[in-house]
Short mmCIF file of C-alpha atoms and ligand atoms in Angstrom, two decimals:
data_model
loop_
_atom_site.label_atom_id
_atom_site.label_comp_id
_atom_site.label_asym_id
_atom_site.label_seq_id
_atom_site.Cartn_x
_atom_site.Cartn_y
_atom_site.Cartn_z
CA MET V 1 -35.10 23.94 -20.21
CA ALA V 2 -31.86 25.38 -19.12
CA ASP V 3 -29.17 22.52 -18.31
CA ALA V 4 -26.32 23.70 -16.00
CA ALA V 5 -24.39 20.82 -16.06
CA PRO V 6 -20.94 20.79 -17.59
CA ILE V 7 -19.40 19.86 -21.18
CA GLY V 8 -16.51 17.52 -20.66
CA VAL V 9 -13.46 18.22 -23.21
CA PHE V 10 -10.41 16.45 -23.60
CA ASP V 11 -7.51 15.92 -25.81
CA SER V 12 -4.07 14.35 -25.46
CA GLY V 13 -2.58 17.35 -23.71
CA VAL V 14 -3.28 21.03 -24.52
CA GLY V 15 -3.95 20.69 -28.33
CA GLY V 16 -7.87 20.96 -27.23
CA LEU V 17 -7.21 24.28 -25.44
CA SER V 18 -7.51 25.49 -29.32
CA VAL V 19 -10.87 24.02 -29.29
CA LEU V 20 -11.77 25.07 -25.99
CA HIS V 21 -10.94 28.70 -26.69
CA GLU V 22 -13.95 28.29 -29.62
CA ILE V 23 -16.08 26.96 -27.13
CA ARG V 24 -15.91 29.60 -24.15
CA ALA V 25 -16.37 32.04 -26.55
CA ARG V 26 -19.26 30.51 -28.58
CA LEU V 27 -21.04 29.28 -25.28
CA PRO V 28 -20.29 31.69 -22.21
CA HIS V 29 -22.97 30.17 -20.01
CA GLU V 30 -21.88 26.47 -20.08
CA SER V 31 -19.29 25.34 -17.42
CA LEU V 32 -16.48 23.37 -18.93
CA ILE V 33 -14.21 20.74 -17.60
CA TYR V 34 -11.04 20.57 -19.48
CA LEU V 35 -8.85 17.10 -18.98
CA ALA V 36 -5.53 17.31 -20.83
CA ASP V 37 -3.89 13.83 -20.88
CA CYS V 38 -0.64 15.23 -20.58
CA GLY V 39 0.56 11.94 -18.51
CA HIS V 40 0.42 10.00 -22.11
CA VAL V 41 0.90 12.67 -25.00
CA PRO V 42 1.83 12.40 -27.83
CA TYR V 43 -1.38 10.17 -28.87
CA GLY V 44 -0.11 10.72 -32.43
CA GLU V 45 2.41 7.60 -32.35
CA LYS V 46 0.63 5.18 -30.02
CA THR V 47 -1.82 2.25 -31.00
CA PRO V 48 -5.24 2.66 -31.67
CA GLU V 49 -6.03 0.14 -28.20
CA TYR V 50 -4.10 2.41 -26.17
CA ILE V 51 -5.70 5.29 -27.10
CA ARG V 52 -9.01 3.84 -26.87
CA THR V 53 -8.55 2.63 -23.18
CA ARG V 54 -7.24 6.36 -22.74
CA CYS V 55 -10.58 7.59 -24.32
CA ARG V 56 -12.75 4.95 -21.74
CA ALA V 57 -10.95 5.92 -18.79
CA ILE V 58 -11.17 9.65 -19.62
CA ALA V 59 -14.78 9.66 -20.48
CA GLU V 60 -15.66 7.69 -17.60
CA PHE V 61 -14.08 10.24 -15.28
CA LEU V 62 -15.85 13.41 -17.17
CA LEU V 63 -18.99 11.46 -16.77
CA SER V 64 -18.25 11.18 -13.01
CA ARG V 65 -18.44 14.80 -12.90
CA GLY V 66 -21.90 15.17 -14.30
CA ALA V 67 -20.79 15.94 -18.05
CA LYS V 68 -24.03 16.25 -20.36
CA ALA V 69 -21.88 15.91 -23.19
CA LEU V 70 -18.33 15.11 -24.67
CA VAL V 71 -16.15 16.58 -26.83
CA LEU V 72 -13.33 14.95 -27.94
CA ALA V 73 -10.89 18.07 -28.88
CA CYS V 74 -8.34 15.65 -30.75
CA ASN V 75 -8.35 14.84 -34.21
CA THR V 76 -6.43 11.55 -33.30
CA ALA V 77 -8.62 10.03 -30.41
CA THR V 78 -11.46 10.73 -32.80
CA ALA V 79 -9.89 8.53 -35.32
CA ALA V 80 -9.16 5.95 -32.84
CA ALA V 81 -12.17 6.13 -30.59
CA ALA V 82 -15.21 8.02 -30.96
CA ALA V 83 -17.16 5.10 -32.68
CA ASP V 84 -15.98 3.32 -29.35
CA LEU V 85 -17.34 5.73 -27.27
CA ARG V 86 -20.26 6.49 -29.30
CA GLU V 87 -21.22 2.81 -29.29
CA LEU V 88 -20.83 2.81 -25.31
CA TYR V 89 -22.66 5.75 -24.82
CA PRO V 90 -25.33 5.82 -26.92
CA GLN V 91 -27.88 8.47 -25.51
CA LEU V 92 -24.80 10.74 -25.05
CA PRO V 93 -24.23 13.86 -27.39
CA ILE V 94 -20.99 13.53 -28.19
CA VAL V 95 -18.98 16.09 -30.64
CA ALA V 96 -15.36 14.55 -32.35
CA MET V 97 -13.45 15.97 -34.79
CA GLU V 98 -11.40 15.35 -37.80
CA PRO V 99 -9.06 17.25 -40.37
CA ALA V 100 -11.13 19.63 -42.39
CA VAL V 101 -10.93 18.08 -45.90
CA LYS V 102 -14.16 18.97 -47.27
CA PRO V 103 -13.67 22.85 -46.78
CA ALA V 104 -10.47 22.79 -47.97
CA ALA V 105 -11.20 20.63 -51.04
CA GLU V 106 -13.66 23.56 -51.45
CA ALA V 107 -11.70 26.56 -50.91
CA THR V 108 -8.16 25.01 -53.05
CA ARG V 109 -7.99 26.98 -56.26
CA SER V 110 -4.58 25.14 -57.14
CA GLY V 111 -6.18 21.63 -56.68
CA VAL V 112 -3.95 20.57 -54.60
CA VAL V 113 -4.27 20.54 -50.62
CA GLY V 114 -1.79 19.85 -47.69
CA VAL V 115 -2.84 17.74 -44.19
CA LEU V 116 -0.58 18.46 -41.20
CA ALA V 117 -1.87 16.25 -38.95
CA THR V 118 -0.33 12.91 -36.68
CA THR V 119 0.67 9.63 -37.93
CA GLY V 120 -1.96 8.26 -36.18
CA THR V 121 -4.87 10.31 -37.52
CA LEU V 122 -3.32 9.87 -41.18
CA LYS V 123 -3.19 6.21 -41.04
CA SER V 124 -6.41 5.79 -39.89
CA ALA V 125 -9.54 4.26 -41.90
CA ARG V 126 -11.36 7.01 -40.69
CA PHE V 127 -9.13 9.43 -42.46
CA ALA V 128 -9.06 7.36 -45.61
CA ALA V 129 -13.24 7.50 -45.51
CA LEU V 130 -12.88 10.98 -45.52
CA LEU V 131 -10.50 11.55 -48.26
CA ASP V 132 -12.66 8.87 -50.01
CA ARG V 133 -16.14 10.73 -49.04
CA PHE V 134 -14.63 14.98 -49.86
CA ALA V 135 -11.51 14.75 -51.50
CA GLY V 136 -12.93 14.57 -55.24
CA ASP V 137 -10.64 15.67 -57.72
CA VAL V 138 -8.49 17.53 -55.60
CA ARG V 139 -4.82 16.11 -54.88
CA VAL V 140 -4.59 15.66 -51.18
CA VAL V 141 -0.68 15.67 -49.90
CA THR V 142 -0.02 14.14 -46.04
CA GLN V 143 2.29 15.40 -43.88
CA PRO V 144 2.77 13.58 -40.29
CA CYS V 145 4.51 16.08 -37.82
CA PRO V 146 6.00 13.68 -35.06
CA GLY V 147 7.64 16.04 -32.60
CA LEU V 148 5.91 18.74 -33.14
CA VAL V 149 2.92 18.12 -30.27
CA GLU V 150 6.03 18.00 -27.95
CA ARG V 151 6.91 21.90 -28.57
CA ILE V 152 3.37 23.06 -27.82
CA GLU V 153 3.16 21.23 -24.43
CA ALA V 154 6.18 22.99 -23.59
CA GLY V 155 4.21 26.14 -24.45
CA ASP V 156 7.38 26.89 -27.10
CA LEU V 157 5.35 28.43 -29.79
CA LYS V 158 8.64 30.48 -31.41
CA SER V 159 11.75 29.20 -30.55
CA PRO V 160 14.47 28.19 -33.36
CA GLN V 161 13.96 24.85 -33.07
CA THR V 162 10.31 24.98 -32.98
CA ARG V 163 10.60 26.68 -36.51
CA GLU V 164 13.50 24.88 -37.89
CA LEU V 165 10.57 21.67 -37.29
CA LEU V 166 7.98 22.94 -38.56
CA GLN V 167 9.68 24.53 -41.79
CA GLY V 168 10.60 21.01 -42.73
CA TYR V 169 7.11 19.85 -42.58
CA VAL V 170 5.68 22.79 -44.16
CA ALA V 171 8.42 23.14 -47.40
CA PRO V 172 7.48 19.81 -49.41
CA LEU V 173 3.56 20.62 -48.82
CA LEU V 174 4.44 23.95 -50.26
CA ASN V 175 6.70 22.49 -52.97
CA GLU V 176 3.94 20.05 -53.96
CA GLY V 177 1.69 22.98 -54.89
CA CYS V 178 -0.96 23.26 -52.19
CA ASP V 179 -2.40 26.43 -51.43
CA THR V 180 -4.55 25.40 -48.57
CA LEU V 181 -2.76 23.65 -45.15
CA ILE V 182 -5.29 21.70 -43.02
CA LEU V 183 -4.35 22.27 -39.10
CA GLY V 184 -5.31 18.53 -38.91
CA CYS V 185 -4.27 18.29 -35.12
CA THR V 186 -5.73 20.71 -32.55
CA HIS V 187 -2.55 21.30 -31.47
CA TYR V 188 -1.15 23.21 -34.28
CA PRO V 189 -3.64 26.33 -34.52
CA PHE V 190 -1.16 27.26 -31.68
CA LEU V 191 1.42 27.83 -34.16
CA ARG V 192 -0.12 29.90 -36.48
CA PRO V 193 1.66 33.50 -36.14
CA LEU V 194 4.61 30.90 -37.20
CA LEU V 195 3.33 29.50 -39.33
CA ARG V 196 2.16 32.80 -40.99
CA GLU V 197 5.79 33.82 -41.28
CA LEU V 198 6.50 30.60 -42.74
CA VAL V 199 3.94 30.41 -45.84
CA PRO V 200 3.18 32.95 -48.15
CA ALA V 201 0.29 35.09 -47.60
CA ASP V 202 -2.07 33.46 -50.35
CA ILE V 203 -1.94 29.89 -48.52
CA SER V 204 -5.10 29.08 -46.37
CA LEU V 205 -4.89 27.79 -43.11
CA ILE V 206 -7.67 25.85 -42.07
CA ASP V 207 -8.82 23.89 -38.74
CA THR V 208 -12.21 22.96 -36.95
CA GLY V 209 -12.19 24.26 -34.02
CA ALA V 210 -14.98 27.03 -34.58
CA ALA V 211 -16.86 24.35 -36.73
CA VAL V 212 -16.82 22.19 -33.61
CA ALA V 213 -17.73 24.80 -31.02
CA ARG V 214 -21.01 25.26 -33.45
CA GLN V 215 -21.82 21.95 -33.89
CA LEU V 216 -21.63 21.25 -30.03
CA GLN V 217 -24.13 24.19 -29.55
CA ARG V 218 -26.54 22.60 -32.67
CA LEU V 219 -26.13 19.43 -30.77
CA LEU V 220 -27.30 20.67 -27.10
CA GLY V 221 -29.79 22.58 -28.64
CA SER V 222 -31.15 20.49 -30.54
CA ARG V 223 -31.72 18.14 -27.12
CA ASP V 224 -32.64 21.01 -25.11
CA LEU V 225 -29.16 21.07 -23.04
CA LEU V 226 -28.12 24.13 -23.27
CA ALA V 227 -27.30 26.50 -20.17
CA GLU V 228 -28.52 29.59 -19.75
CA GLY V 229 -27.93 32.89 -17.26
CA ALA V 230 -24.54 33.83 -15.91
CA ALA V 231 -20.97 33.16 -17.06
CA ARG V 232 -20.04 30.02 -16.04
CA LYS V 233 -16.40 28.61 -15.01
CA THR V 234 -13.84 26.38 -16.80
CA GLU V 235 -12.17 23.36 -14.45
CA LEU V 236 -8.70 21.99 -15.59
CA TRP V 237 -7.27 18.76 -15.02
CA THR V 238 -3.97 16.97 -15.88
CA SER V 239 -3.11 13.07 -15.87
CA GLY V 240 0.72 15.12 -16.01
CA ALA V 241 2.56 17.12 -13.74
CA VAL V 242 0.15 19.94 -12.90
CA GLU V 243 2.63 22.53 -12.58
CA SER V 244 3.61 22.06 -16.12
CA LEU V 245 0.23 23.18 -17.35
CA GLU V 246 -0.54 25.76 -15.12
CA ARG V 247 3.15 27.06 -16.46
CA VAL V 248 1.96 27.16 -19.98
CA LEU V 249 -1.85 28.49 -19.20
CA PRO V 250 -0.55 32.11 -19.29
CA VAL V 251 0.53 31.54 -23.14
CA LEU V 252 -2.19 28.95 -24.56
CA TRP V 253 -4.98 29.71 -22.19
CA GLY V 254 -4.55 33.65 -21.88
CA ALA V 255 -4.92 33.40 -18.53
CA GLU V 256 -3.13 31.35 -14.87
CA GLU V 257 -5.78 28.59 -13.59
CA PRO V 258 -5.62 26.32 -10.97
CA VAL V 259 -5.06 22.69 -12.55
CA ASN V 260 -6.46 19.29 -10.83
CA PHE V 261 -4.58 16.34 -11.02
CA PHE V 262 -6.44 13.32 -12.95
CA PRO V 263 -4.78 10.12 -11.51
CA GLY V 264 -6.28 7.86 -13.80
N1 DGL W 1 -4.34 17.07 -30.51
C1 DGL W 1 -4.27 16.06 -31.08
C2 DGL W 1 -4.92 16.11 -32.49
O1 DGL W 1 -5.67 16.59 -32.85
C3 DGL W 1 -2.53 14.69 -30.80
C4 DGL W 1 -1.92 15.31 -30.53
C5 DGL W 1 -1.12 14.10 -30.17
O2 DGL W 1 -1.37 13.75 -29.21
O3 DGL W 1 -0.06 13.33 -30.96
O4 DGL W 1 -4.69 15.07 -32.73
#
């Protein structure tokens, strides 16, 4: 039985659009509602309690719009709030995401992997558990990246300031001998073209957007919740300035779309 209800996807801001691209490509029949919590970005420097409160408000809103599933398109929100939301909504399909430590540990040849992520993700108990479980003998070097999310929120993917900031975060990881870099924040895949200019060609860049879309498809399929039929629409919401999100959409989403304001 097909289920035409929308899938609710959210992030602290525009970063989750990198995941939304993957979901849209894999699940063209689904209606999607994306909420960018731009009025509260960045999550990376906020307390876990603050992020949990935001995630509860957003989940409640997306469910009030009829969402049949939630995607936390944010590593920082996952670290702080995935367990809380799963406890609050035990029946709801929830897909969360965390840095790709397992595939990176399998892929590295130098035995050293670098993680670019937010301070919040790297400080979390969930990330420590991820390392315990999957790093094995691989050395994992972490790099918090304050300021980077703000560049991407502004749609600035290649200015000299963004390049300099990114260079400063990547150089120490290369000096440590990393041959695999994990993009552990959903904003960072938008910097792939710039990163490719900054790191040697044999350095692998790994993110989990496509894996999240596959997991969402599996989960919905196993519960008989997949939609069928005509391609569906994508509805966009922000808790920040509507014009700011509309302005960066051509760069980050590849199309102009109307944006709604979420006052919560
Ligand atoms: N996009 C987010 C993540 O995946 C959070 C960025 C932020 O708000 O600091 O971690």
